[in-house]
Amino acid sequence: MENMFTDMYAYARTQEYDKLDAVVVVGDYVETGLTGEYEAYARSWQKNILPETSFLCLQAGHELIHGAASTHTLYTGNDMGMHAEINGYHFVLISNVRFFFDENGNIVKNENGSDMVVEAPDADCDLDWIENALETAEADTGETKPIFTFHHHPIGNTILGSGTNAPDWNNDPIFTPLFNNYTQLVDFSAHTHIPNMHPRSIMQKNFTAFSAGPLYYAAGTSDYKEVYYSLRQGVSTASGLTVVEVDAEGRIRMLPYDLTRREFHTEIGAGKENEQLILYVESAGDKSTWLYTEERNDVKDLPVFEEAAKVRRIDFTDSYVNPR
């Protein structure tokens, strides 16, 4: 946390607009929700944050193992549902309860008879509250400028790790029908620990979905050879965050940052390893400008391996990777 604040303030000071307007934490900020963990977390962010910066933090599952909504509010200063307006843009944070309850207050079971652990909105930010927040935001900024939403578990069938075979926490039936009405939505989630420089950490279908990146450690994805980018420096785990910049017209730049190496990620492949990785959303509400759709995989010519090309095998063990 200290390195995150230090590096982000240092970066901001190099820009024409030199302030860090907000830091948003997308849940699972403590391990088991013990009081000592909350206290350490609160000391960390309160020690390092400056008055110019809004601290927005939502609750997810780990906070509820031994904690509660009241504990989250006490140590973060955030309600379960937060609707903030910062410099003309709307931020909607949605905390979740640990289980999905039906209208009678009973925990819903899945087809296997297990309790459904999903991102069911808390009573203080239920679907009616979310819809009202989105309506208010759209009435203020229009149908093209982005509305930023944040919740812990990814929306089903969007970014990597949210497919139809995802675990029971897949919240597709809960949020998707509502979110699909807001093309300009830019939705940040977490949970999967996808490295935020992975090409499939962003997907644009009916709205823009993005993995915020894991501050602590990244999980392995066997399809991407540089998923543990920090191995180049002999570091066994990678962590990251995303700098999000939006201008007065609503244009967005997302800059994935490697907090382990303490530098911005570069492009990987296609001979661009020395170029900084920047994701662009020209107009969140105009699909014709989108770059990160399913069609981005379509190519006119099939790739051809060079004659001297070699294969490298990567073995994954737990949360670590051993390249060979």
PDB file of C-alpha atoms in Angstrom:
ATOM      1  CA  MET A   1       0.000   0.000   0.000  1.00  0.00           C
ATOM      2  CA  GLU A   2       2.796   2.413   0.862  1.00  0.00           C
ATOM      3  CA  ASN A   3       4.567   1.723  -2.432  1.00  0.00           C
ATOM      4  CA  MET A   4       1.309   2.152  -4.308  1.00  0.00           C
ATOM      5  CA  PHE A   5       0.631   5.593  -2.845  1.00  0.00           C
ATOM      6  CA  THR A   6       4.265   6.665  -3.218  1.00  0.00           C
ATOM      7  CA  ASP A   7       4.513   5.619  -6.855  1.00  0.00           C
ATOM      8  CA  MET A   8       1.131   6.987  -7.889  1.00  0.00           C
ATOM      9  CA  TYR A   9       1.756  10.408  -6.345  1.00  0.00           C
ATOM     10  CA  ALA A  10       5.184  10.467  -7.986  1.00  0.00           C
ATOM     11  CA  TYR A  11       3.638   9.672 -11.374  1.00  0.00           C
ATOM     12  CA  ALA A  12       0.875  12.250 -10.936  1.00  0.00           C
ATOM     13  CA  ARG A  13       3.403  14.975 -10.226  1.00  0.00           C
ATOM     14  CA  THR A  14       4.982  14.412 -13.651  1.00  0.00           C
ATOM     15  CA  GLN A  15       1.710  15.152 -15.464  1.00  0.00           C
ATOM     16  CA  GLU A  16       0.118  18.397 -16.604  1.00  0.00           C
ATOM     17  CA  TYR A  17      -2.791  17.524 -14.316  1.00  0.00           C
ATOM     18  CA  ASP A  18      -0.702  16.619 -11.295  1.00  0.00           C
ATOM     19  CA  LYS A  19      -3.227  15.315  -8.775  1.00  0.00           C
ATOM     20  CA  LEU A  20      -4.348  11.830  -7.811  1.00  0.00           C
ATOM     21  CA  ASP A  21      -8.101  12.275  -7.544  1.00  0.00           C
ATOM     22  CA  ALA A  22      -9.046   8.885  -6.178  1.00  0.00           C
ATOM     23  CA  VAL A  23      -7.778   5.500  -5.110  1.00  0.00           C
ATOM     24  CA  VAL A  24     -10.322   2.712  -5.521  1.00  0.00           C
ATOM     25  CA  VAL A  25      -9.875  -0.672  -3.834  1.00  0.00           C
ATOM     26  CA  VAL A  26     -12.050  -3.423  -5.312  1.00  0.00           C
ATOM     27  CA  GLY A  27     -12.463  -5.689  -2.290  1.00  0.00           C
ATOM     28  CA  ASP A  28     -10.541  -8.446  -0.492  1.00  0.00           C
ATOM     29  CA  TYR A  29      -8.266  -5.937   1.196  1.00  0.00           C
ATOM     30  CA  VAL A  30      -7.816  -8.097   4.329  1.00  0.00           C
ATOM     31  CA  GLU A  31      -7.172 -11.816   4.609  1.00  0.00           C
ATOM     32  CA  THR A  32      -9.790 -13.063   7.087  1.00  0.00           C
ATOM     33  CA  GLY A  33     -11.386  -9.944   8.546  1.00  0.00           C
ATOM     34  CA  LEU A  34      -9.687 -10.072  11.931  1.00  0.00           C
ATOM     35  CA  THR A  35      -9.576  -6.792  13.836  1.00  0.00           C
ATOM     36  CA  GLY A  36      -5.779  -6.619  13.653  1.00  0.00           C
ATOM     37  CA  GLU A  37      -5.906  -6.904   9.872  1.00  0.00           C
ATOM     38  CA  TYR A  38      -8.413  -4.088   9.600  1.00  0.00           C
ATOM     39  CA  GLU A  39      -6.316  -1.925  11.922  1.00  0.00           C
ATOM     40  CA  ALA A  40      -3.142  -2.528   9.907  1.00  0.00           C
ATOM     41  CA  TYR A  41      -4.974  -1.746   6.672  1.00  0.00           C
ATOM     42  CA  ALA A  42      -6.459   1.466   8.062  1.00  0.00           C
ATOM     43  CA  ARG A  43      -3.056   2.625   9.364  1.00  0.00           C
ATOM     44  CA  SER A  44      -1.550   1.969   5.946  1.00  0.00           C
ATOM     45  CA  TRP A  45      -3.939   3.963   3.803  1.00  0.00           C
ATOM     46  CA  GLN A  46      -4.471   6.766   6.333  1.00  0.00           C
ATOM     47  CA  LYS A  47      -0.722   7.240   6.761  1.00  0.00           C
ATOM     48  CA  ASN A  48      -0.041   7.549   3.040  1.00  0.00           C
ATOM     49  CA  ILE A  49      -3.040   9.285   1.504  1.00  0.00           C
ATOM     50  CA  LEU A  50      -3.093  13.045   0.846  1.00  0.00           C
ATOM     51  CA  PRO A  51      -6.118  15.360   1.206  1.00  0.00           C
ATOM     52  CA  GLU A  52      -6.398  15.698  -2.598  1.00  0.00           C
ATOM     53  CA  THR A  53      -7.314  12.016  -2.939  1.00  0.00           C
ATOM     54  CA  SER A  54     -10.679  10.351  -2.314  1.00  0.00           C
ATOM     55  CA  PHE A  55     -10.369   6.883  -0.781  1.00  0.00           C
ATOM     56  CA  LEU A  56     -13.046   4.567  -2.177  1.00  0.00           C
ATOM     57  CA  CYS A  57     -13.080   0.984  -0.954  1.00  0.00           C
ATOM     58  CA  LEU A  58     -15.677  -1.765  -1.254  1.00  0.00           C
ATOM     59  CA  GLN A  59     -16.215  -4.926   0.732  1.00  0.00           C
ATOM     60  CA  ALA A  60     -15.916  -8.421  -0.712  1.00  0.00           C
ATOM     61  CA  GLY A  61     -15.721 -11.926   0.757  1.00  0.00           C
ATOM     62  CA  HIS A  62     -12.500 -12.034   2.788  1.00  0.00           C
ATOM     63  CA  GLU A  63     -13.631  -9.106   4.896  1.00  0.00           C
ATOM     64  CA  LEU A  64     -16.649 -11.116   6.023  1.00  0.00           C
ATOM     65  CA  ILE A  65     -14.906 -14.241   7.292  1.00  0.00           C
ATOM     66  CA  HIS A  66     -14.510 -12.649  10.729  1.00  0.00           C
ATOM     67  CA  GLY A  67     -15.684  -9.105  10.026  1.00  0.00           C
ATOM     68  CA  ALA A  68     -18.958  -7.440   9.106  1.00  0.00           C
ATOM     69  CA  ALA A  69     -20.338  -4.515   7.124  1.00  0.00           C
ATOM     70  CA  SER A  70     -19.981  -2.312  10.186  1.00  0.00           C
ATOM     71  CA  THR A  71     -16.287  -3.246  10.445  1.00  0.00           C
ATOM     72  CA  HIS A  72     -15.753  -2.318   6.817  1.00  0.00           C
ATOM     73  CA  THR A  73     -17.384   1.071   7.347  1.00  0.00           C
ATOM     74  CA  LEU A  74     -15.401   1.742  10.530  1.00  0.00           C
ATOM     75  CA  TYR A  75     -11.968   1.150   9.010  1.00  0.00           C
ATOM     76  CA  THR A  76     -12.511   2.487   5.486  1.00  0.00           C
ATOM     77  CA  GLY A  77     -15.002   5.311   6.035  1.00  0.00           C
ATOM     78  CA  ASN A  78     -17.038   3.896   3.161  1.00  0.00           C
ATOM     79  CA  ASP A  79     -20.631   2.712   3.175  1.00  0.00           C
ATOM     80  CA  MET A  80     -21.585  -0.584   1.572  1.00  0.00           C
ATOM     81  CA  GLY A  81     -22.900   1.273  -1.453  1.00  0.00           C
ATOM     82  CA  MET A  82     -20.984   4.384  -2.521  1.00  0.00           C
ATOM     83  CA  HIS A  83     -21.997   6.821  -5.266  1.00  0.00           C
ATOM     84  CA  ALA A  84     -19.360   9.530  -5.590  1.00  0.00           C
ATOM     85  CA  GLU A  85     -18.988  12.324  -8.117  1.00  0.00           C
ATOM     86  CA  ILE A  86     -15.402  13.385  -8.783  1.00  0.00           C
ATOM     87  CA  ASN A  87     -14.542  16.122 -11.284  1.00  0.00           C
ATOM     88  CA  GLY A  88     -17.744  15.547 -13.215  1.00  0.00           C
ATOM     89  CA  TYR A  89     -17.551  11.748 -13.343  1.00  0.00           C
ATOM     90  CA  HIS A  90     -19.591   9.221 -11.394  1.00  0.00           C
ATOM     91  CA  PHE A  91     -18.143   6.348  -9.375  1.00  0.00           C
ATOM     92  CA  VAL A  92     -20.512   3.613  -8.194  1.00  0.00           C
ATOM     93  CA  LEU A  93     -19.099   1.101  -5.690  1.00  0.00           C
ATOM     94  CA  ILE A  94     -21.093  -2.037  -4.911  1.00  0.00           C
ATOM     95  CA  SER A  95     -20.216  -4.149  -1.876  1.00  0.00           C
ATOM     96  CA  ASN A  96     -21.510  -7.682  -1.664  1.00  0.00           C
ATOM     97  CA  VAL A  97     -22.833 -10.080   0.906  1.00  0.00           C
ATOM     98  CA  ARG A  98     -21.201 -13.466   1.194  1.00  0.00           C
ATOM     99  CA  PHE A  99     -24.221 -15.511   0.131  1.00  0.00           C
ATOM    100  CA  PHE A 100     -27.101 -14.975  -2.259  1.00  0.00           C
ATOM    101  CA  PHE A 101     -30.443 -14.768  -0.433  1.00  0.00           C
ATOM    102  CA  ASP A 102     -33.913 -15.133  -1.903  1.00  0.00           C
ATOM    103  CA  GLU A 103     -36.878 -12.874  -1.124  1.00  0.00           C
ATOM    104  CA  ASN A 104     -37.599 -14.877   2.042  1.00  0.00           C
ATOM    105  CA  GLY A 105     -34.120 -14.422   3.447  1.00  0.00           C
ATOM    106  CA  ASN A 106     -33.002 -17.984   2.698  1.00  0.00           C
ATOM    107  CA  ILE A 107     -29.629 -18.776   1.136  1.00  0.00           C
ATOM    108  CA  VAL A 108     -30.086 -19.882  -2.471  1.00  0.00           C
ATOM    109  CA  LYS A 109     -28.655 -23.298  -3.350  1.00  0.00           C
ATOM    110  CA  ASN A 110     -27.016 -24.153  -6.650  1.00  0.00           C
ATOM    111  CA  GLU A 111     -27.847 -27.222  -8.709  1.00  0.00           C
ATOM    112  CA  ASN A 112     -25.447 -29.280  -6.589  1.00  0.00           C
ATOM    113  CA  GLY A 113     -27.122 -28.244  -3.354  1.00  0.00           C
ATOM    114  CA  SER A 114     -24.298 -25.975  -2.199  1.00  0.00           C
ATOM    115  CA  ASP A 115     -24.793 -22.458  -0.868  1.00  0.00           C
ATOM    116  CA  MET A 116     -24.409 -19.914  -3.650  1.00  0.00           C
ATOM    117  CA  VAL A 117     -21.482 -17.624  -2.910  1.00  0.00           C
ATOM    118  CA  VAL A 118     -22.026 -14.792  -5.334  1.00  0.00           C
ATOM    119  CA  GLU A 119     -21.784 -11.054  -5.558  1.00  0.00           C
ATOM    120  CA  ALA A 120     -25.295 -10.442  -4.372  1.00  0.00           C
ATOM    121  CA  PRO A 121     -25.523  -6.733  -3.586  1.00  0.00           C
ATOM    122  CA  ASP A 122     -25.845  -5.814   0.053  1.00  0.00           C
ATOM    123  CA  ALA A 123     -29.229  -4.560   1.237  1.00  0.00           C
ATOM    124  CA  ASP A 124     -27.802  -1.037   1.327  1.00  0.00           C
ATOM    125  CA  CYS A 125     -26.882  -1.187  -2.349  1.00  0.00           C
ATOM    126  CA  ASP A 126     -29.342  -3.615  -3.901  1.00  0.00           C
ATOM    127  CA  LEU A 127     -30.368  -3.633  -7.554  1.00  0.00           C
ATOM    128  CA  ASP A 128     -32.812  -0.765  -7.070  1.00  0.00           C
ATOM    129  CA  TRP A 129     -30.067   1.322  -5.485  1.00  0.00           C
ATOM    130  CA  ILE A 130     -27.664   0.463  -8.320  1.00  0.00           C
ATOM    131  CA  GLU A 131     -30.230   1.306 -10.991  1.00  0.00           C
ATOM    132  CA  ASN A 132     -31.005   4.627  -9.346  1.00  0.00           C
ATOM    133  CA  ALA A 133     -27.280   5.460  -9.152  1.00  0.00           C
ATOM    134  CA  LEU A 134     -26.792   4.647 -12.844  1.00  0.00           C
ATOM    135  CA  GLU A 135     -29.865   6.650 -13.862  1.00  0.00           C
ATOM    136  CA  THR A 136     -28.618   9.631 -11.870  1.00  0.00           C
ATOM    137  CA  ALA A 137     -25.171   9.379 -13.410  1.00  0.00           C
ATOM    138  CA  GLU A 138     -26.493   9.113 -16.961  1.00  0.00           C
ATOM    139  CA  ALA A 139     -28.836  12.057 -16.454  1.00  0.00           C
ATOM    140  CA  ASP A 140     -25.825  14.107 -15.370  1.00  0.00           C
ATOM    141  CA  THR A 141     -23.184  13.109 -17.937  1.00  0.00           C
ATOM    142  CA  GLY A 142     -25.134  11.722 -20.900  1.00  0.00           C
ATOM    143  CA  GLU A 143     -25.015   8.465 -22.840  1.00  0.00           C
ATOM    144  CA  THR A 144     -21.446   8.638 -24.120  1.00  0.00           C
ATOM    145  CA  LYS A 145     -19.265   9.724 -21.209  1.00  0.00           C
ATOM    146  CA  PRO A 146     -18.164   6.845 -18.976  1.00  0.00           C
ATOM    147  CA  ILE A 147     -19.791   5.819 -15.722  1.00  0.00           C
ATOM    148  CA  PHE A 148     -17.308   3.929 -13.560  1.00  0.00           C
ATOM    149  CA  THR A 149     -18.628   0.945 -11.603  1.00  0.00           C
ATOM    150  CA  PHE A 150     -16.708  -1.240  -9.178  1.00  0.00           C
ATOM    151  CA  HIS A 151     -17.513  -4.588  -7.559  1.00  0.00           C
ATOM    152  CA  HIS A 152     -15.436  -7.597  -6.623  1.00  0.00           C
ATOM    153  CA  HIS A 153     -16.453 -10.553  -8.786  1.00  0.00           C
ATOM    154  CA  PRO A 154     -16.318 -10.218 -12.577  1.00  0.00           C
ATOM    155  CA  ILE A 155     -19.416 -10.110 -14.729  1.00  0.00           C
ATOM    156  CA  GLY A 156     -20.079 -13.466 -16.366  1.00  0.00           C
ATOM    157  CA  ASN A 157     -18.621 -14.085 -19.838  1.00  0.00           C
ATOM    158  CA  THR A 158     -16.589 -10.901 -20.038  1.00  0.00           C
ATOM    159  CA  ILE A 159     -12.940 -10.896 -18.934  1.00  0.00           C
ATOM    160  CA  LEU A 160     -10.694 -13.921 -18.498  1.00  0.00           C
ATOM    161  CA  GLY A 161     -11.927 -16.158 -15.685  1.00  0.00           C
ATOM    162  CA  SER A 162     -15.597 -15.242 -15.961  1.00  0.00           C
ATOM    163  CA  GLY A 163     -16.792 -17.884 -18.412  1.00  0.00           C
ATOM    164  CA  THR A 164     -19.881 -20.045 -18.150  1.00  0.00           C
ATOM    165  CA  ASN A 165     -17.888 -22.692 -16.266  1.00  0.00           C
ATOM    166  CA  ALA A 166     -16.830 -20.185 -13.610  1.00  0.00           C
ATOM    167  CA  PRO A 167     -17.584 -20.996  -9.933  1.00  0.00           C
ATOM    168  CA  ASP A 168     -20.847 -20.182  -8.197  1.00  0.00           C
ATOM    169  CA  TRP A 169     -19.784 -16.594  -7.565  1.00  0.00           C
ATOM    170  CA  ASN A 170     -20.438 -15.825 -11.236  1.00  0.00           C
ATOM    171  CA  ASN A 171     -22.810 -12.885 -10.983  1.00  0.00           C
ATOM    172  CA  ASP A 172     -24.036 -12.907 -14.571  1.00  0.00           C
ATOM    173  CA  PRO A 173     -27.745 -13.350 -13.692  1.00  0.00           C
ATOM    174  CA  ILE A 174     -27.607 -10.524 -11.164  1.00  0.00           C
ATOM    175  CA  PHE A 175     -25.918  -7.574 -12.837  1.00  0.00           C
ATOM    176  CA  THR A 176     -25.902  -8.230 -16.578  1.00  0.00           C
ATOM    177  CA  PRO A 177     -29.535  -7.367 -17.415  1.00  0.00           C
ATOM    178  CA  LEU A 178     -29.085  -3.984 -15.742  1.00  0.00           C
ATOM    179  CA  PHE A 179     -25.564  -3.243 -16.953  1.00  0.00           C
ATOM    180  CA  ASN A 180     -26.486  -4.078 -20.546  1.00  0.00           C
ATOM    181  CA  ASN A 181     -28.656  -0.943 -20.580  1.00  0.00           C
ATOM    182  CA  TYR A 182     -25.599   1.284 -20.113  1.00  0.00           C
ATOM    183  CA  THR A 183     -23.168   1.022 -22.998  1.00  0.00           C
ATOM    184  CA  GLN A 184     -21.027   3.762 -21.445  1.00  0.00           C
ATOM    185  CA  LEU A 185     -20.401   1.661 -18.342  1.00  0.00           C
ATOM    186  CA  VAL A 186     -16.717   1.009 -17.561  1.00  0.00           C
ATOM    187  CA  ASP A 187     -16.833  -1.802 -15.045  1.00  0.00           C
ATOM    188  CA  PHE A 188     -13.906  -2.772 -12.814  1.00  0.00           C
ATOM    189  CA  SER A 189     -13.769  -6.091 -10.992  1.00  0.00           C
ATOM    190  CA  ALA A 190     -11.171  -8.210  -9.210  1.00  0.00           C
ATOM    191  CA  HIS A 191     -11.202 -11.639  -7.519  1.00  0.00           C
ATOM    192  CA  THR A 192      -9.557 -13.687 -10.273  1.00  0.00           C
ATOM    193  CA  HIS A 193      -6.093 -12.144  -9.730  1.00  0.00           C
ATOM    194  CA  ILE A 194      -5.691 -11.786 -13.476  1.00  0.00           C
ATOM    195  CA  PRO A 195      -2.575  -9.747 -14.251  1.00  0.00           C
ATOM    196  CA  ASN A 196      -3.967  -6.521 -15.641  1.00  0.00           C
ATOM    197  CA  MET A 197      -1.533  -6.529 -18.536  1.00  0.00           C
ATOM    198  CA  HIS A 198      -3.074  -9.745 -19.883  1.00  0.00           C
ATOM    199  CA  PRO A 199      -4.787  -9.072 -23.240  1.00  0.00           C
ATOM    200  CA  ARG A 200      -8.022 -10.615 -21.980  1.00  0.00           C
ATOM    201  CA  SER A 201      -8.152  -8.493 -18.835  1.00  0.00           C
ATOM    202  CA  ILE A 202     -10.339  -6.131 -20.899  1.00  0.00           C
ATOM    203  CA  MET A 203     -13.435  -6.997 -22.932  1.00  0.00           C
ATOM    204  CA  GLN A 204     -16.018  -4.818 -24.660  1.00  0.00           C
ATOM    205  CA  LYS A 205     -19.352  -6.456 -25.466  1.00  0.00           C
ATOM    206  CA  ASN A 206     -22.350  -4.518 -24.225  1.00  0.00           C
ATOM    207  CA  PHE A 207     -20.141  -2.376 -21.974  1.00  0.00           C
ATOM    208  CA  THR A 208     -16.453  -2.235 -21.053  1.00  0.00           C
ATOM    209  CA  ALA A 209     -15.280  -4.782 -18.456  1.00  0.00           C
ATOM    210  CA  PHE A 210     -11.792  -4.651 -16.992  1.00  0.00           C
ATOM    211  CA  SER A 211      -9.779  -6.495 -14.350  1.00  0.00           C
ATOM    212  CA  ALA A 212      -8.381  -3.913 -11.947  1.00  0.00           C
ATOM    213  CA  GLY A 213      -5.341  -6.055 -11.194  1.00  0.00           C
ATOM    214  CA  PRO A 214      -4.183  -7.757  -7.987  1.00  0.00           C
ATOM    215  CA  LEU A 215      -2.240  -5.576  -5.569  1.00  0.00           C
ATOM    216  CA  TYR A 216      -0.755  -8.561  -3.760  1.00  0.00           C
ATOM    217  CA  TYR A 217      -0.113 -11.429  -6.185  1.00  0.00           C
ATOM    218  CA  ALA A 218      -1.032 -12.522  -9.677  1.00  0.00           C
ATOM    219  CA  ALA A 219      -2.512 -15.886 -10.580  1.00  0.00           C
ATOM    220  CA  GLY A 220      -1.231 -18.018 -13.416  1.00  0.00           C
ATOM    221  CA  THR A 221      -2.770 -18.172 -16.861  1.00  0.00           C
ATOM    222  CA  SER A 222      -1.051 -20.860 -18.867  1.00  0.00           C
ATOM    223  CA  ASP A 223      -1.891 -19.310 -22.236  1.00  0.00           C
ATOM    224  CA  TYR A 224       0.328 -16.287 -21.733  1.00  0.00           C
ATOM    225  CA  LYS A 225       4.069 -16.756 -21.430  1.00  0.00           C
ATOM    226  CA  GLU A 226       4.805 -13.448 -19.676  1.00  0.00           C
ATOM    227  CA  VAL A 227       1.995 -13.645 -17.144  1.00  0.00           C
ATOM    228  CA  TYR A 228       4.636 -13.528 -14.419  1.00  0.00           C
ATOM    229  CA  TYR A 229       6.326 -10.534 -15.911  1.00  0.00           C
ATOM    230  CA  SER A 230       8.507  -9.944 -12.855  1.00  0.00           C
ATOM    231  CA  LEU A 231      10.371 -13.209 -13.383  1.00  0.00           C
ATOM    232  CA  ARG A 232      12.730 -11.268 -15.609  1.00  0.00           C
ATOM    233  CA  GLN A 233      14.032  -9.677 -12.427  1.00  0.00           C
ATOM    234  CA  GLY A 234      14.037 -12.952 -10.501  1.00  0.00           C
ATOM    235  CA  VAL A 235      10.823 -12.133  -8.605  1.00  0.00           C
ATOM    236  CA  SER A 236       8.502 -15.103  -8.120  1.00  0.00           C
ATOM    237  CA  THR A 237       5.221 -13.214  -7.898  1.00  0.00           C
ATOM    238  CA  ALA A 238       3.794 -10.201  -9.641  1.00  0.00           C
ATOM    239  CA  SER A 239       1.413  -7.555  -8.379  1.00  0.00           C
ATOM    240  CA  GLY A 240      -0.169  -4.616 -10.013  1.00  0.00           C
ATOM    241  CA  LEU A 241      -2.665  -1.810 -10.225  1.00  0.00           C
ATOM    242  CA  THR A 242      -4.108   0.318 -12.985  1.00  0.00           C
ATOM    243  CA  VAL A 243      -3.766   4.043 -13.485  1.00  0.00           C
ATOM    244  CA  VAL A 244      -6.947   5.333 -15.117  1.00  0.00           C
ATOM    245  CA  GLU A 245      -6.924   8.742 -16.766  1.00  0.00           C
ATOM    246  CA  VAL A 246     -10.041  10.373 -18.204  1.00  0.00           C
ATOM    247  CA  ASP A 247     -10.219  13.787 -19.843  1.00  0.00           C
ATOM    248  CA  ALA A 248     -13.024  16.335 -20.104  1.00  0.00           C
ATOM    249  CA  GLU A 249     -14.388  14.683 -23.265  1.00  0.00           C
ATOM    250  CA  GLY A 250     -14.565  11.239 -21.697  1.00  0.00           C
ATOM    251  CA  ARG A 251     -11.546   9.690 -23.390  1.00  0.00           C
ATOM    252  CA  ILE A 252      -9.853   7.077 -21.208  1.00  0.00           C
ATOM    253  CA  ARG A 253      -6.326   5.774 -20.908  1.00  0.00           C
ATOM    254  CA  MET A 254      -5.651   2.715 -18.743  1.00  0.00           C
ATOM    255  CA  LEU A 255      -2.024   2.207 -17.747  1.00  0.00           C
ATOM    256  CA  PRO A 256      -1.287  -1.164 -16.092  1.00  0.00           C
ATOM    257  CA  TYR A 257       1.440  -0.798 -13.476  1.00  0.00           C
ATOM    258  CA  ASP A 258       3.730  -3.507 -12.076  1.00  0.00           C
ATOM    259  CA  LEU A 259       4.044  -2.786  -8.369  1.00  0.00           C
ATOM    260  CA  THR A 260       6.612  -5.541  -7.874  1.00  0.00           C
ATOM    261  CA  ARG A 261       9.062  -3.980 -10.328  1.00  0.00           C
ATOM    262  CA  ARG A 262       7.615  -0.518  -9.646  1.00  0.00           C
ATOM    263  CA  GLU A 263       7.279   0.480 -13.271  1.00  0.00           C
ATOM    264  CA  PHE A 264       4.612   0.567 -15.959  1.00  0.00           C
ATOM    265  CA  HIS A 265       4.070  -2.550 -18.011  1.00  0.00           C
ATOM    266  CA  THR A 266       5.301  -2.598 -21.571  1.00  0.00           C
ATOM    267  CA  GLU A 267       3.768  -4.204 -24.624  1.00  0.00           C
ATOM    268  CA  ILE A 268       4.549  -7.888 -24.959  1.00  0.00           C
ATOM    269  CA  GLY A 269       5.072  -9.532 -28.333  1.00  0.00           C
ATOM    270  CA  ALA A 270       5.035  -8.128 -31.859  1.00  0.00           C
ATOM    271  CA  GLY A 271       8.426  -6.532 -31.247  1.00  0.00           C
ATOM    272  CA  LYS A 272       6.982  -3.876 -28.911  1.00  0.00           C
ATOM    273  CA  GLU A 273       8.517  -4.872 -25.599  1.00  0.00           C
ATOM    274  CA  ASN A 274       9.995  -1.409 -25.127  1.00  0.00           C
ATOM    275  CA  GLU A 275       6.684   0.411 -25.637  1.00  0.00           C
ATOM    276  CA  GLN A 276       4.468   1.206 -22.663  1.00  0.00           C
ATOM    277  CA  LEU A 277       1.220  -0.734 -22.529  1.00  0.00           C
ATOM    278  CA  ILE A 278      -1.693   1.702 -22.710  1.00  0.00           C
ATOM    279  CA  LEU A 279      -5.320   0.711 -23.282  1.00  0.00           C
ATOM    280  CA  TYR A 280      -7.485   3.325 -24.968  1.00  0.00           C
ATOM    281  CA  VAL A 281     -11.234   3.841 -24.762  1.00  0.00           C
ATOM    282  CA  GLU A 282     -11.988   6.719 -27.120  1.00  0.00           C
ATOM    283  CA  SER A 283     -15.694   6.800 -26.316  1.00  0.00           C
ATOM    284  CA  ALA A 284     -17.149   4.363 -23.816  1.00  0.00           C
ATOM    285  CA  GLY A 285     -20.694   4.935 -25.112  1.00  0.00           C
ATOM    286  CA  ASP A 286     -19.869   4.563 -28.826  1.00  0.00           C
ATOM    287  CA  LYS A 287     -19.318   0.925 -29.794  1.00  0.00           C
ATOM    288  CA  SER A 288     -17.939   1.891 -33.196  1.00  0.00           C
ATOM    289  CA  THR A 289     -14.802   3.192 -31.475  1.00  0.00           C
ATOM    290  CA  TRP A 290     -14.168   0.103 -29.343  1.00  0.00           C
ATOM    291  CA  LEU A 291     -10.859  -1.715 -29.770  1.00  0.00           C
ATOM    292  CA  TYR A 292     -11.214  -4.622 -27.337  1.00  0.00           C
ATOM    293  CA  THR A 293     -14.075  -6.657 -28.755  1.00  0.00           C
ATOM    294  CA  GLU A 294     -14.163 -10.308 -29.773  1.00  0.00           C
ATOM    295  CA  GLU A 295     -13.322  -9.233 -33.321  1.00  0.00           C
ATOM    296  CA  ARG A 296      -9.819  -8.214 -32.237  1.00  0.00           C
ATOM    297  CA  ASN A 297      -8.840 -11.876 -32.596  1.00  0.00           C
ATOM    298  CA  ASP A 298      -9.737 -11.908 -36.294  1.00  0.00           C
ATOM    299  CA  VAL A 299      -6.721 -11.719 -38.585  1.00  0.00           C
ATOM    300  CA  LYS A 300      -6.495 -11.821 -42.358  1.00  0.00           C
ATOM    301  CA  ASP A 301      -3.391 -13.980 -42.432  1.00  0.00           C
ATOM    302  CA  LEU A 302      -2.647 -16.895 -40.159  1.00  0.00           C
ATOM    303  CA  PRO A 303       0.503 -16.504 -38.072  1.00  0.00           C
ATOM    304  CA  VAL A 304       3.587 -18.316 -39.307  1.00  0.00           C
ATOM    305  CA  PHE A 305       6.404 -19.515 -37.077  1.00  0.00           C
ATOM    306  CA  GLU A 306       9.930 -18.742 -38.119  1.00  0.00           C
ATOM    307  CA  GLU A 307      12.009 -21.746 -39.083  1.00  0.00           C
ATOM    308  CA  ALA A 308      14.211 -21.363 -35.997  1.00  0.00           C
ATOM    309  CA  ALA A 309      11.288 -20.921 -33.592  1.00  0.00           C
ATOM    310  CA  LYS A 310      11.426 -22.830 -30.318  1.00  0.00           C
ATOM    311  CA  VAL A 311       8.813 -23.861 -27.787  1.00  0.00           C
ATOM    312  CA  ARG A 312       9.207 -23.023 -24.109  1.00  0.00           C
ATOM    313  CA  ARG A 313       7.267 -25.024 -21.551  1.00  0.00           C
ATOM    314  CA  ILE A 314       5.968 -23.334 -18.407  1.00  0.00           C
ATOM    315  CA  ASP A 315       5.157 -25.429 -15.340  1.00  0.00           C
ATOM    316  CA  PHE A 316       2.704 -23.963 -12.845  1.00  0.00           C
ATOM    317  CA  THR A 317       2.854 -24.953  -9.183  1.00  0.00           C
ATOM    318  CA  ASP A 318       0.378 -23.314  -6.847  1.00  0.00           C
ATOM    319  CA  SER A 319       0.826 -19.537  -7.259  1.00  0.00           C
ATOM    320  CA  TYR A 320       4.290 -19.760  -8.757  1.00  0.00           C
ATOM    321  CA  VAL A 321       5.685 -20.542 -12.178  1.00  0.00           C
ATOM    322  CA  ASN A 322       8.910 -22.223 -13.252  1.00  0.00           C
ATOM    323  CA  PRO A 323       9.824 -21.418 -16.861  1.00  0.00           C
ATOM    324  CA  ARG A 324      11.903 -23.953 -18.785  1.00  0.00           C
TER     325      ARG A 324
END
